[in-house]
Coordinates of C-alpha atoms (C1' of nucleotides) in Angstrom, one line a residue:
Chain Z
X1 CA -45.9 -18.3 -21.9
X2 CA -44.8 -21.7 -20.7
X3 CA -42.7 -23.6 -23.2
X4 CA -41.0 -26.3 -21.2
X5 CA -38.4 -26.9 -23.9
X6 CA -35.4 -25.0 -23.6
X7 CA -36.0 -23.1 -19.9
X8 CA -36.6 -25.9 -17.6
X9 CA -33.0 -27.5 -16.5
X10 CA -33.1 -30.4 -14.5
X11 CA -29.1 -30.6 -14.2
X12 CA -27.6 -27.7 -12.1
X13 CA -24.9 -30.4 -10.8
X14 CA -22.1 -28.9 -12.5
X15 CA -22.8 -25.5 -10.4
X16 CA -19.3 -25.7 -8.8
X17 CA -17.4 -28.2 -10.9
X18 CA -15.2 -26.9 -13.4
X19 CA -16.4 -27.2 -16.7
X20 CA -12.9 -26.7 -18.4
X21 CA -10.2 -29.1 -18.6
X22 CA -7.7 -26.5 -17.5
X23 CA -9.6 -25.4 -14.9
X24 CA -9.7 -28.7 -13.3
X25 CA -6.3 -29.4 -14.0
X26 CA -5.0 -26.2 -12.4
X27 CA -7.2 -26.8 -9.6
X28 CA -5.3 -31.0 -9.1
X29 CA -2.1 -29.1 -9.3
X30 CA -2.9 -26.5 -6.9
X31 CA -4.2 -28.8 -4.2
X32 CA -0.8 -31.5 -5.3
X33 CA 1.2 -28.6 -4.6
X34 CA -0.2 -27.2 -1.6
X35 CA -0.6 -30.7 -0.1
X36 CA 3.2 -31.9 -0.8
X37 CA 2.6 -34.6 -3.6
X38 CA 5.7 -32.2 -4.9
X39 CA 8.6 -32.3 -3.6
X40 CA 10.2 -29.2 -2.7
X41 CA 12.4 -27.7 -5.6
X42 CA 11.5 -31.0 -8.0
X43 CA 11.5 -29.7 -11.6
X44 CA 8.2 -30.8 -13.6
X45 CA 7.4 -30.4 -17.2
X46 CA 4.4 -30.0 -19.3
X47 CA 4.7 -32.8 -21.3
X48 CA 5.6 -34.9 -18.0
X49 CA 2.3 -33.5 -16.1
X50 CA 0.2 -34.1 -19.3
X51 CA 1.1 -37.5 -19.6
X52 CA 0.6 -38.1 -15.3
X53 CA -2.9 -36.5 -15.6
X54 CA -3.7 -38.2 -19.0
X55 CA -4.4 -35.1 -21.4
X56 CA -2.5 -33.2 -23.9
X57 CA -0.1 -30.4 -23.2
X58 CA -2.0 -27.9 -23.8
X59 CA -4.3 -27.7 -20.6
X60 CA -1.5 -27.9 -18.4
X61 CA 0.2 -25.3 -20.6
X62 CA -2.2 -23.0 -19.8
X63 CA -2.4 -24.2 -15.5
X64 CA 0.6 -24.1 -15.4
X65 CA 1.1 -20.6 -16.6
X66 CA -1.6 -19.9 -13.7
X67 CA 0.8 -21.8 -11.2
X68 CA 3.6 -19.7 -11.9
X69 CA 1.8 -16.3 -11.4
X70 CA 1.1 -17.1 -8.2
X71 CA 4.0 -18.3 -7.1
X72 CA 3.4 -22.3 -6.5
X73 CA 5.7 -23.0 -9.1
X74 CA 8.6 -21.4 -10.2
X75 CA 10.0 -20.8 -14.0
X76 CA 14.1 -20.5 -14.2
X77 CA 15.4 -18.7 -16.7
X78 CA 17.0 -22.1 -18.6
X79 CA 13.5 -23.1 -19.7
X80 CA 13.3 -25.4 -16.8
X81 CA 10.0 -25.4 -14.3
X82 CA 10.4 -26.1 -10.4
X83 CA 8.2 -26.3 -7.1
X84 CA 9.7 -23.3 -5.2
X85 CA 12.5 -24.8 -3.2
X86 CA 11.5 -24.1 0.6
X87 CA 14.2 -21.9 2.6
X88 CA 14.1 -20.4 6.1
X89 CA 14.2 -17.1 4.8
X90 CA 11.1 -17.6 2.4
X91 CA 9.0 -19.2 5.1
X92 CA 10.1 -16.2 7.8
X93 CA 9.1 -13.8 5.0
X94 CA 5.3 -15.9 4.4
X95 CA 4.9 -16.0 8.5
X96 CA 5.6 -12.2 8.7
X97 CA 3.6 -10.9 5.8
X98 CA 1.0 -13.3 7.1
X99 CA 0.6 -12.1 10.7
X100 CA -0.2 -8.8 9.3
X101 CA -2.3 -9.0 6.5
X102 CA -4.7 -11.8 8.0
X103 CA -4.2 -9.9 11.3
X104 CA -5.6 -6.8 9.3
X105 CA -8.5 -9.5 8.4
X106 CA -9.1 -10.5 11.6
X107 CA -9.1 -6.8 12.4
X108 CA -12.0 -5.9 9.6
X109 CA -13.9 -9.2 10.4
X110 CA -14.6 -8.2 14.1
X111 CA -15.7 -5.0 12.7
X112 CA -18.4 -6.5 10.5
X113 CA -19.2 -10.0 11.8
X114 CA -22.4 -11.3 12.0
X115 CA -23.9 -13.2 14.9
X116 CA -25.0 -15.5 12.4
X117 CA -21.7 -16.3 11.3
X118 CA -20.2 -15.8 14.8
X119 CA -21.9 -18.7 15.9
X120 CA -20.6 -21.1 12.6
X121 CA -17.4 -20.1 13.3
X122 CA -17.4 -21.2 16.9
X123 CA -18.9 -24.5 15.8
X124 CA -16.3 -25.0 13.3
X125 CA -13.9 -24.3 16.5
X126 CA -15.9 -26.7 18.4
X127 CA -15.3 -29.3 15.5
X128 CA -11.6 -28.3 15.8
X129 CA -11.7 -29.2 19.5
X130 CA -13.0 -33.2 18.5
X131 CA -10.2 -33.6 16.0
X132 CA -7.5 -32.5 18.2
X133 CA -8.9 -35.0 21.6
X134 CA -9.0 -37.5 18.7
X135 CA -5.5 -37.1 17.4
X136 CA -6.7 -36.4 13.9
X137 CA -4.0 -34.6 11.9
X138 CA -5.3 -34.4 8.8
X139 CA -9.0 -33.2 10.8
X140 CA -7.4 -30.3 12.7
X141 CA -5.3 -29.1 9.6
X142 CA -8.6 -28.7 7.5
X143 CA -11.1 -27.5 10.3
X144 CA -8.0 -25.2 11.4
X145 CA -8.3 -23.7 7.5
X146 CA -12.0 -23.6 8.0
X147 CA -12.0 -21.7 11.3
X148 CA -9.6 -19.1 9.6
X149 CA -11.3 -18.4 6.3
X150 CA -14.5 -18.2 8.1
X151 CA -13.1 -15.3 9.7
X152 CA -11.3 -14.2 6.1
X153 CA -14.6 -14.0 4.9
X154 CA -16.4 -12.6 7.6
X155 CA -14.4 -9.4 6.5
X156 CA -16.1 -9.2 3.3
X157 CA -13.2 -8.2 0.8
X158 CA -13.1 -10.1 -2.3
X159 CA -9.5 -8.3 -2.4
X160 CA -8.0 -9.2 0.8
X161 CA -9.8 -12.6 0.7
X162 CA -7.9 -13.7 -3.0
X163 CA -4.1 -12.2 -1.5
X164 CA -5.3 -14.3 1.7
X165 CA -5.5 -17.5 -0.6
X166 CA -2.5 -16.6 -2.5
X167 CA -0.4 -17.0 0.4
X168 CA -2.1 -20.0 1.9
X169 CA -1.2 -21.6 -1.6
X170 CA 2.1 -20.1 -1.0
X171 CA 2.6 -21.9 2.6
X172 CA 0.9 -24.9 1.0
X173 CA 4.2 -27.1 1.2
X174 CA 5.6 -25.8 4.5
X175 CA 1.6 -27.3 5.8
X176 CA 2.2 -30.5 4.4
X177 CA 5.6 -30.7 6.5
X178 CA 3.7 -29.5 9.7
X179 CA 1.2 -32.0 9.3
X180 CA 3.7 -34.5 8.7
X181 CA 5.8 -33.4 11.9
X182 CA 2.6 -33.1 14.1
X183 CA 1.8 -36.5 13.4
X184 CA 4.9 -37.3 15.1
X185 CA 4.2 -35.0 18.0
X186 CA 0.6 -35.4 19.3
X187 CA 1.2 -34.0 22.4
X188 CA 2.2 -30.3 20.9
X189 CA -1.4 -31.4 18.7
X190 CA -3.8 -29.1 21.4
X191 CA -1.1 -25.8 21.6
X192 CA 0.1 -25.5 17.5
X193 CA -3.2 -26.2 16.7
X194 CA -6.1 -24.3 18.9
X195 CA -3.2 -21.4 19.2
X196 CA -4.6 -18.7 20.5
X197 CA -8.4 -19.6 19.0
X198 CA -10.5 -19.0 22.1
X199 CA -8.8 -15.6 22.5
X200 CA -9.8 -15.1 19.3
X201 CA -13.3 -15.8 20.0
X202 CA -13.5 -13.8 22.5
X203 CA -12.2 -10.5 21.1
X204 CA -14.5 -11.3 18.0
X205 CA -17.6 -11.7 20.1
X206 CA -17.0 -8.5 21.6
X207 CA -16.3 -7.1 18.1
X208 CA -13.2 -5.9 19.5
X209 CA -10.9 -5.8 16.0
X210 CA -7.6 -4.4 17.7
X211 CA -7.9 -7.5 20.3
X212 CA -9.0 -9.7 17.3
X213 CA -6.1 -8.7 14.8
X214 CA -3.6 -9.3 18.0
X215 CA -4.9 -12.9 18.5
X216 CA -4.8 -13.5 15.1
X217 CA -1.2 -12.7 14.4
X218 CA -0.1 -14.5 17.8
X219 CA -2.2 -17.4 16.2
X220 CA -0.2 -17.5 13.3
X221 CA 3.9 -16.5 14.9
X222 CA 3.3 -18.8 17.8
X223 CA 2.9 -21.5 14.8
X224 CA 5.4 -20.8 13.0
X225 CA 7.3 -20.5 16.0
X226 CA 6.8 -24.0 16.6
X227 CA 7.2 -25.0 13.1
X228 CA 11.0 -23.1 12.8
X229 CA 12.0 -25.3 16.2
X230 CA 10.6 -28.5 15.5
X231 CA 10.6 -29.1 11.6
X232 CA 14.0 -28.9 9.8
X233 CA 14.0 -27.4 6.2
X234 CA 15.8 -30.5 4.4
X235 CA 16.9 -29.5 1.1
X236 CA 15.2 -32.6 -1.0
X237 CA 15.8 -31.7 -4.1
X238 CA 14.7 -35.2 -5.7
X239 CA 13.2 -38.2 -6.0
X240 CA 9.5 -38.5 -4.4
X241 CA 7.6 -38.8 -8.0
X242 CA 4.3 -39.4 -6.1
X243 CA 1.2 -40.4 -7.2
X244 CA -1.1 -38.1 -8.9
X245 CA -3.0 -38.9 -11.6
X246 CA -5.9 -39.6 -9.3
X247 CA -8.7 -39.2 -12.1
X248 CA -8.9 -35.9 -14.2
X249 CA -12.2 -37.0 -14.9
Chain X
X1 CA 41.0 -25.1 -23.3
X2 CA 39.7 -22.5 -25.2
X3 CA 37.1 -23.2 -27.4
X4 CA 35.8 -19.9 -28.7
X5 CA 32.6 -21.5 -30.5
X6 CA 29.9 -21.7 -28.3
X7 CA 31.2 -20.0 -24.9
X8 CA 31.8 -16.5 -25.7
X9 CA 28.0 -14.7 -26.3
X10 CA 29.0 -11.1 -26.6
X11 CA 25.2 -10.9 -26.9
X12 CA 23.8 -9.7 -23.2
X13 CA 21.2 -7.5 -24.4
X14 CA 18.3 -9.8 -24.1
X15 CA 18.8 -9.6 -20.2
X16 CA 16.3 -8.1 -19.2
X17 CA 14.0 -8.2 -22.5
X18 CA 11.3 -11.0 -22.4
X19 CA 11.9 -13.6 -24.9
X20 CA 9.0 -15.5 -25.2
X21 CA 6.0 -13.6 -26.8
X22 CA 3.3 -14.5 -24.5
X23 CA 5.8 -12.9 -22.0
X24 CA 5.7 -9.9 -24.2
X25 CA 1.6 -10.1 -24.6
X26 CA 1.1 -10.2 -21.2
X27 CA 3.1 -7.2 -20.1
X28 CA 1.7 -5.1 -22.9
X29 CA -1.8 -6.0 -21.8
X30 CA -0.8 -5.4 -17.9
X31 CA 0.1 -2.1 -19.1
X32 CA -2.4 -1.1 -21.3
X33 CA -4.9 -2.4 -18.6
X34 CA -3.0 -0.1 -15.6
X35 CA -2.7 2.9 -17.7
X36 CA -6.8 3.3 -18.8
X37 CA -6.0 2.2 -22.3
X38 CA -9.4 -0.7 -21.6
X39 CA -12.9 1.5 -20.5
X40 CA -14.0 -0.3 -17.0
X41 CA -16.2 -2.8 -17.6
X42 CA -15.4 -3.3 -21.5
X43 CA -15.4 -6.9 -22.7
X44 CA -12.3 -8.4 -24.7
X45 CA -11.7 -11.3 -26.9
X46 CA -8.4 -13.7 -27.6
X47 CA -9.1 -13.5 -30.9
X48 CA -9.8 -9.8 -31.0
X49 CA -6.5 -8.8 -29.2
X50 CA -4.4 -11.2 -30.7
X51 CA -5.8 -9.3 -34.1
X52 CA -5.0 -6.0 -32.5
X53 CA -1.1 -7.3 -31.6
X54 CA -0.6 -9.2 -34.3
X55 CA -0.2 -12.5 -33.0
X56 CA -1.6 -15.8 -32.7
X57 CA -4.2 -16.5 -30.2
X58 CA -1.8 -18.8 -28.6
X59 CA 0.2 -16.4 -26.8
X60 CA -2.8 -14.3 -25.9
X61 CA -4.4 -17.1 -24.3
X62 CA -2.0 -17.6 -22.4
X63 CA -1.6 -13.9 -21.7
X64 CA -4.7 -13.6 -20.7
X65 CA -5.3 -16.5 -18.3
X66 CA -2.6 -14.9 -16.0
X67 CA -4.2 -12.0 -16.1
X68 CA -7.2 -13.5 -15.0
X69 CA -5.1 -14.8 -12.4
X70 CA -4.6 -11.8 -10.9
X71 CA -7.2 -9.7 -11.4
X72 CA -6.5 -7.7 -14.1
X73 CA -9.4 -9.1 -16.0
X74 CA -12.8 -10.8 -15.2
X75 CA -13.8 -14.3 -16.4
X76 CA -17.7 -14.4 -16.1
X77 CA -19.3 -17.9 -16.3
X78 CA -20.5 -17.5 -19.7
X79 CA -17.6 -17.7 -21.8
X80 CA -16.8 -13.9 -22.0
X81 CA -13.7 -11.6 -20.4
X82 CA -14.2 -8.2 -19.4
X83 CA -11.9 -5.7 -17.5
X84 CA -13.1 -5.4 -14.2
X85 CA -15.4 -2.8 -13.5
X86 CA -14.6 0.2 -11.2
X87 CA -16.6 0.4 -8.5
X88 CA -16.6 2.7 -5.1
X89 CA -16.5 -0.8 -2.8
X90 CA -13.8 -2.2 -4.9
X91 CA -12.0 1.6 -4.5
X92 CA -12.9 1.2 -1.0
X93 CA -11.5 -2.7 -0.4
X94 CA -8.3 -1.8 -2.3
X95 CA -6.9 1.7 -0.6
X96 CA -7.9 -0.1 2.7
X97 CA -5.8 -3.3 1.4
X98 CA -3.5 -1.6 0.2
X99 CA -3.0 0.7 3.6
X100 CA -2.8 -1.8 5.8
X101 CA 0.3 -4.1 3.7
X102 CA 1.5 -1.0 2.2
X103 CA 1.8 0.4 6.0
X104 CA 3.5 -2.8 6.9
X105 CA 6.4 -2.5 4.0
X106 CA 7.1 0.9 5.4
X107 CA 7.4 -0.7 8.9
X108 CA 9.9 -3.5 7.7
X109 CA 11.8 -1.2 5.3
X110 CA 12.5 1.7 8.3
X111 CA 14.2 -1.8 10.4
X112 CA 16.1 -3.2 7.2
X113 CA 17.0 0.0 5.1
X114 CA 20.8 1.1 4.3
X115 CA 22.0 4.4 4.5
X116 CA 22.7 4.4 0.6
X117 CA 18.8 3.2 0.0
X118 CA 17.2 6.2 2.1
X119 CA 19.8 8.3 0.4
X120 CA 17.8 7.1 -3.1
X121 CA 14.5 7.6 -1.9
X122 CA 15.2 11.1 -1.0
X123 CA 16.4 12.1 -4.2
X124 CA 13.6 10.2 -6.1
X125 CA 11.2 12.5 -4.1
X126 CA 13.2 15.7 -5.0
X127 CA 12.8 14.7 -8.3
X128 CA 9.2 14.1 -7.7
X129 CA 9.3 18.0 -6.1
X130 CA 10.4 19.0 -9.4
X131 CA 7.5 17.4 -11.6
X132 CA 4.9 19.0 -9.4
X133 CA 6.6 22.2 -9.4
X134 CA 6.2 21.7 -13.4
X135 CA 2.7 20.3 -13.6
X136 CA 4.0 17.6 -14.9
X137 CA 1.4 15.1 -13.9
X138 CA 2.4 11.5 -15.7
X139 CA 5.7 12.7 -13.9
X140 CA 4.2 12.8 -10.4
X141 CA 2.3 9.8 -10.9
X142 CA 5.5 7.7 -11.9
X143 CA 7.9 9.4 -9.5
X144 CA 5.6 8.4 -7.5
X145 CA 5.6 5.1 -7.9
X146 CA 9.3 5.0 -7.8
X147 CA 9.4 6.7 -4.4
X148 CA 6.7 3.9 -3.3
X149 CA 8.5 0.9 -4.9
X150 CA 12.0 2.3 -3.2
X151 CA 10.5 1.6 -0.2
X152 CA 8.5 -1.1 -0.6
X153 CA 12.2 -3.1 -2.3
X154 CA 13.6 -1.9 1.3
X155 CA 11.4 -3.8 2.9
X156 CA 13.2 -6.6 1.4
X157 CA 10.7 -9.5 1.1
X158 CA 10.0 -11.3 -2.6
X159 CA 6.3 -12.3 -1.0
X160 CA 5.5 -8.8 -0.1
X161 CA 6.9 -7.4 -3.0
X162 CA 4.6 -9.7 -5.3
X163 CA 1.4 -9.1 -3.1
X164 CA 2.1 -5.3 -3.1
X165 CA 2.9 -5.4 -7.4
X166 CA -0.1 -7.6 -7.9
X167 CA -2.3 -4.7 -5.5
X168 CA -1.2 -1.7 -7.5
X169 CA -1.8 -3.5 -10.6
X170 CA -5.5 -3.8 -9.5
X171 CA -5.8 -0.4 -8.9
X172 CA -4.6 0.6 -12.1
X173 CA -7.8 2.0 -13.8
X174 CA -8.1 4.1 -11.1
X175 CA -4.7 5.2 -10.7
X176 CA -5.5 6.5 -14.8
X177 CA -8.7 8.1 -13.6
X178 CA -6.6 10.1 -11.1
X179 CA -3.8 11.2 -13.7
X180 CA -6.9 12.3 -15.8
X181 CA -8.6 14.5 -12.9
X182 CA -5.4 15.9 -11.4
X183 CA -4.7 17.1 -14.9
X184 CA -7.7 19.3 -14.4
X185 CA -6.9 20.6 -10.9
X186 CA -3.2 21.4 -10.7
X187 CA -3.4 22.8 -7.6
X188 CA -4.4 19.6 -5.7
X189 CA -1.1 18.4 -7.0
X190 CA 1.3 19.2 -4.3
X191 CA -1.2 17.6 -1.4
X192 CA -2.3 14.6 -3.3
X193 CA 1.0 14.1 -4.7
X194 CA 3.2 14.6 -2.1
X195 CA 1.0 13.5 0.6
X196 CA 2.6 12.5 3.9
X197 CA 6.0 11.7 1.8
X198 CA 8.2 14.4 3.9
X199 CA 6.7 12.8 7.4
X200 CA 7.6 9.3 5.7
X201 CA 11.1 10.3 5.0
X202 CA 11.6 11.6 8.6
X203 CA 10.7 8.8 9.7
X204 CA 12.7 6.8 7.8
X205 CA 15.4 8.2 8.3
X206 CA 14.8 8.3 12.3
X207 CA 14.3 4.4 11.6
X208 CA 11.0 4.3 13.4
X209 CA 9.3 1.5 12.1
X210 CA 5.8 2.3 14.0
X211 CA 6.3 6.0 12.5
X212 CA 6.9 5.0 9.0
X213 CA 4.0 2.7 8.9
X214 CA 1.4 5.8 10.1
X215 CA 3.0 8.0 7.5
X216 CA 2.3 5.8 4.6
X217 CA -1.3 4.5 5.9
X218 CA -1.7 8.4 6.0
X219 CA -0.2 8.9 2.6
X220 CA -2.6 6.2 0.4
X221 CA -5.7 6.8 2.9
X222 CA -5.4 10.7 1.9
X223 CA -5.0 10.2 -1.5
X224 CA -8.3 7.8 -1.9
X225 CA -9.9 10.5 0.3
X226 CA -9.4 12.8 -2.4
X227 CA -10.2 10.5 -5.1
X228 CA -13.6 9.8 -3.3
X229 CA -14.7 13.3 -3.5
X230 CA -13.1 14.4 -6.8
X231 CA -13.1 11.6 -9.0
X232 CA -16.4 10.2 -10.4
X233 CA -17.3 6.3 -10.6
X234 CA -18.4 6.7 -14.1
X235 CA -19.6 3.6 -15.4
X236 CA -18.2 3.9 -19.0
X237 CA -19.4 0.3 -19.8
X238 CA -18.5 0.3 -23.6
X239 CA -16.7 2.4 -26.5
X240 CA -13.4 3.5 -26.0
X241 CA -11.7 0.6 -27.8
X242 CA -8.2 2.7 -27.9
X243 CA -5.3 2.0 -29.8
X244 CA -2.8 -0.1 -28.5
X245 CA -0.9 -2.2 -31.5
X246 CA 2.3 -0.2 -30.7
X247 CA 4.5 -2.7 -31.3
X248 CA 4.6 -6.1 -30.0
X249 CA 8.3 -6.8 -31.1
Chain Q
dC1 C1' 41.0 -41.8 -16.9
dA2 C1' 39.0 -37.3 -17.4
dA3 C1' 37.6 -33.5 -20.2
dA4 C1' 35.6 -32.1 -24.5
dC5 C1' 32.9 -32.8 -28.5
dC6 C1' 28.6 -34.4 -30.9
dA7 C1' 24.3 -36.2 -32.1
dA8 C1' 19.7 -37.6 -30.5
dT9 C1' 16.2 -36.5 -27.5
dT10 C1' 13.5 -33.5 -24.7
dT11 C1' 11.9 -29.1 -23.8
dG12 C1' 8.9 -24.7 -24.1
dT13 C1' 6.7 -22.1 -27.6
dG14 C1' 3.8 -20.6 -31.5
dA15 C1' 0.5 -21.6 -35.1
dT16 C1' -3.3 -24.1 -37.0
dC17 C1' -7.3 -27.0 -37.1
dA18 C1' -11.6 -29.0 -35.0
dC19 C1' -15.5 -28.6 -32.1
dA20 C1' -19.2 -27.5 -28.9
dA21 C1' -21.3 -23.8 -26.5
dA22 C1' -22.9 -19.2 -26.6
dT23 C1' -24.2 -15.1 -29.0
dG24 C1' -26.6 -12.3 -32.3
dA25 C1' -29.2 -11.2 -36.2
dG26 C1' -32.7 -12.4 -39.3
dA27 C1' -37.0 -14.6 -40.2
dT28 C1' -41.3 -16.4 -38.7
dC29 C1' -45.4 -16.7 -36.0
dG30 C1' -49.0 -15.0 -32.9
Chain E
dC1 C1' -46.0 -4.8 -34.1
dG2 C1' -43.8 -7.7 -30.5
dA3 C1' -42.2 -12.1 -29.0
dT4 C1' -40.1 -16.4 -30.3
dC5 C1' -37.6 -19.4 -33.0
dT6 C1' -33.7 -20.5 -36.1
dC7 C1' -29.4 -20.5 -38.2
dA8 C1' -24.9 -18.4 -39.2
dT9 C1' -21.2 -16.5 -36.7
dT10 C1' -18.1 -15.9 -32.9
dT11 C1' -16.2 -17.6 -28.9
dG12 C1' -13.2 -20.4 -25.6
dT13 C1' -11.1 -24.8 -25.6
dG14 C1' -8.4 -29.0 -26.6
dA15 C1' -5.4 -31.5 -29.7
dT16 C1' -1.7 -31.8 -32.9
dC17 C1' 2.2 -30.3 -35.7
dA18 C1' 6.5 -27.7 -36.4
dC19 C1' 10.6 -25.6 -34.6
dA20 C1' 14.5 -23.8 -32.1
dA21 C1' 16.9 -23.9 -27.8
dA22 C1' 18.6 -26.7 -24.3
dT23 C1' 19.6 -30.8 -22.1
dT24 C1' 21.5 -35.5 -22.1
dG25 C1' 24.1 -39.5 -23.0
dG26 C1' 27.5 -41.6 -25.6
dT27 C1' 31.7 -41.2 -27.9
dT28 C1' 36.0 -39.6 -28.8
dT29 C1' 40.3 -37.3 -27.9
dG30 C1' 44.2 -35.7 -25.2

DNA sequence: CAAACCAATTTGTGATCACAAATGAGATCG
DNA sequence: CGATCTCATTTGTGATCACAAATTGGTTTG
């Protein structure tokens, strides 16, 4: 019964790596987006994001067909491909429909919330704590993403979970600007960032979801409060090439 | 100054018409994927539908990957595509989803909507009167979605528009596995169909945001309610392979 | 000097070919 | 007779070519 030819893999490295070229070039596009290496309403074309990742067309063809679906980039009618220019009315809308739907997350994670995963959470907001005493921009936008998707997935819907990632992509520029502002503004560091996180914690250790779904939404408007009186929407339509090509593999 | 050669195109037909073909693929297969046409669960190939269309793979594979993108079909690690299969926690996760953002359109459309909009939602529901008064069940289903979609364009937000779109599309399947079992009960069409649309349309026209959003929680919650204990989670894994080359030009 | 024309380039798009991985059926072995 | 191996087929994937539409830059014209 034991024929150690064909059933015993040694390599299980590429578990989570992409195996496909498109996959991993939709994924360096996604996070390029999301992070700001774009700017905001720069036209791109296939041919010009083959050549800056160093493959053919055809795998960004297909990302980029991917991109525009969910709304990170943005296809005109004249054949031309842009980032989605950012406007005060589009990031009012992405605040709004985010208060509610990850406030409705917030509400179905206190309802089914481990203590298991209770307790990673509030380490993750104990991590948060050290970046922001430290100043560390980049360290409180990611553990901030952490402590929130914790939650996301503490309410155990692959549904809600992928619209919740759809409009994090979505917000993905606007970020890169608050992390930019906020690096200018270390003092407002401890109130945009730990928002209302311990009242959050607290409603979620007493599995309290209406309490929970409250916090989370003031989390989120008290942000973006912030954001709409502290960083300006400058039209930069331009310039700002930015480095990429990183290493496709 | 004027040069009748290139500026005058009395051609304006291809407005709204997609042009490019994976354009057209993809909103043939949204369709057929929404209205039943693929069994749950059934696997599908590029090569086999672009056979069935009569197309290239080219477009399909491009088709397909925003498909995948959304949800409409399944990649699985090992190189096949499937529809995804229904399921009562994927039921569950989406009318709950689907409550809560749904709820929250009805909210912002009762603060936003014009006279002349709420006039056109009422008469879309009379209409809608009519095709249950007739039986007429594709009728309810699509008045239905009309009288939903009315609303939800009131609400006046591109982002929740998408999210909502991208929501119904996943609950296609089932919304065809309802058309099928409210063909057989007729007289379940005035409660499921109508639902809570009269309280809605009070409501809206009282502008009570609060009030509109309980109406159309109450409307999709009652509805899957009924689904739940009428309609069976059959897990029709294969056959079925249903006609579909209509026409792709 | 500015507006209009024109040609060369760039663009998305569709089709086809090549290839490695996965599948499935047929043969072989125990 | 059942499990295993093997080989032909099918599959997604990447690259390349061809083409029409659109843009662009240079030139010409008034």
């Amino acid at each position: 019964m034991a024929n150690l030819a064909n059933t015993n893999d040694d390599e299980r490295v590429d578990e989570v790596e992409p195996h496909s070229l498109h996959e991993k070039v939709y994924l360096q596009l996604r996070t390029a987006i999301s992070s700001g290496k774009f700017a905001s309403g720069e036209t791109v074309t296939i041919r010009g994001l083959a050549e800056l990742l160093g493959t053919s067309p055809m795998p960004v063809r297909e990302a980029v067909r991917r991109l525009v679906q969910d709304r990170s980039l943005e296809m005109l009618p004249n054949r031309t491909m842009r980032v989605p220019p950012m406007s005060q009315a589009r990031f009012d809308e992405l605040a709004d429909v985010r208060a509610n739907v990850e406030g409705y997350a917030a509400f179905r994670a206190a309802e089914r919330i481990s203590d298991r995963n209770f307790a990673a959470i509030r380490s993750i907001n104990d991590r948060m704590g050290v970046a922001i005493r430290e100043g560390d921009v980049p360290g409180v936008i990611s553990t901030n993403r952490e402590f929130h998707f914790a939650i996301y997935s503490a309410a155990d819907s692959d549904v809600l979970l992928s619209v919740i990632e759809n409009l994090w992509q979505q917000s993905g520029p606007y970020l890169a600007a608050l992390l930019h502002a906020l690096s200018n503004a270390p003092n407002a560091l401890p109130t945009v960032g730990f928002g209302h996180h311990f009242e959050l914690i607290v409603a979620l250790d007493a599995r309290d979801a209406e309490v929970s779904r409250k916090a989370m939404m003031d989390d989120i408007l008290t942000a973006a409060q912030w954001y709409r009186q502290n960083v300006l929407f400058d039209t930069d339509v331009e310039g700002k090439k930015t480095e990429l090509k990183d290493a496709v593999r």
